[in-house]
XYZ file of C-alpha atoms in Angstrom:
119
model
C 130.521 113.645 58.709
C 128.840 115.844 61.223
C 125.998 113.604 61.879
C 128.105 110.716 62.286
C 130.280 112.273 65.464
C 127.000 113.734 66.542
C 125.613 110.312 67.001
C 129.461 108.795 68.099
C 129.198 111.795 70.971
C 125.457 110.485 71.656
C 126.638 107.160 72.138
C 129.906 107.970 73.998
C 127.486 109.963 75.964
C 124.944 106.891 76.751
C 127.880 104.631 77.541
C 128.427 106.930 80.099
C 125.614 107.346 81.973
C 125.278 104.050 81.845
C 129.431 103.607 83.123
C 127.678 106.354 85.731
C 124.391 104.485 87.020
C 126.340 100.883 87.145
C 128.882 103.240 89.583
C 126.241 104.341 91.604
C 124.943 101.418 92.141
C 127.694 99.463 92.916
C 128.196 102.187 95.448
C 124.645 101.043 97.031
C 125.429 98.213 96.961
C 129.032 98.436 99.419
C 127.310 100.855 100.991
C 124.098 98.472 102.415
C 127.034 95.665 102.767
C 128.796 97.873 104.601
C 125.853 98.721 106.669
C 124.798 95.211 107.054
C 128.634 94.533 108.500
C 128.170 97.352 110.984
C 125.012 96.034 112.249
C 126.957 92.458 112.231
C 129.694 94.018 114.151
C 127.051 95.864 116.580
C 125.353 92.207 116.783
C 128.700 90.356 118.091
C 129.782 92.649 120.167
C 126.364 92.754 121.828
C 126.993 89.421 121.788
C 130.671 89.545 123.022
C 129.555 92.366 126.158
C 126.646 89.488 127.259
C 128.716 86.242 127.204
C 131.216 88.552 129.114
C 128.694 89.594 131.635
C 127.762 86.179 131.912
C 131.423 84.833 132.614
C 131.465 87.491 135.634
C 128.331 85.989 136.915
C 129.291 82.250 136.528
C 132.714 83.783 138.322
C 130.775 85.577 141.031
C 128.441 82.549 141.922
C 131.846 80.205 141.613
C 133.179 81.751 144.653
C 130.186 82.483 146.156
C 130.236 78.571 145.951
C 134.238 78.658 147.045
C 132.938 80.149 150.112
C 130.079 78.628 150.866
C 132.070 75.056 150.385
C 135.468 76.191 152.664
C 132.684 77.426 155.285
C 131.272 73.844 154.738
C 134.583 72.308 155.323
C 135.026 74.714 158.488
C 132.224 73.603 160.081
C 132.814 69.462 159.324
C 135.911 69.904 161.116
C 134.663 71.517 164.160
C 131.717 68.888 164.141
C 135.092 66.043 163.863
C 136.770 68.100 167.356
C 133.057 68.007 169.417
C 132.153 64.477 168.070
C 136.576 63.571 169.211
C 135.567 65.724 172.831
C 132.490 64.236 173.282
C 134.034 60.099 172.280
C 136.897 61.322 174.469
C 134.543 62.674 177.634
C 132.657 59.236 176.913
C 135.052 57.098 177.578
C 136.730 59.473 181.062
C 132.541 58.945 182.297
C 133.011 54.788 181.551
C 136.308 54.530 183.564
C 135.087 56.539 185.809
C 131.400 53.922 186.118
C 133.746 51.687 185.898
C 135.821 52.619 189.139
C 132.537 53.422 190.893
C 131.549 49.746 190.319
C 134.376 48.191 191.381
C 134.367 50.635 194.651
C 130.977 48.946 195.006
C 132.067 45.844 194.308
C 134.948 46.239 196.578
C 132.542 47.454 199.387
C 130.073 44.801 198.992
C 132.169 42.030 199.778
C 133.905 44.307 202.511
C 131.014 44.307 203.996
C 129.526 40.438 203.452
C 133.261 39.482 205.078
C 132.834 41.226 207.953
C 128.990 39.948 208.443
C 130.572 36.311 208.017
C 132.998 37.082 210.613
C 130.529 38.434 212.634
C 128.942 35.539 213.013
């Protein structure tokens, strides 16, 4: 019976076309998903690049801060040394002043004794 076969062929052809359309849709969906995945990957790569750049900037800032800290430490050591030299000089001057004072006192006593002996 030819009409049954033609109807079956027509039905098979329609189902094949539906199947082909579904496959096309599936490929389009997969393509869209792949494009979205590529966009997400690129975004993540950009974020990673920006984070690496930020890390480099912070590393440079850290190195600069370490250099400033070392310089400040060196200045503190220099200031301490200057302070100690100043203290030593002040002590030396105080001892010298005390020595002059003793000499002055001795000279006054001797002058008073000499004056007392004269009278």
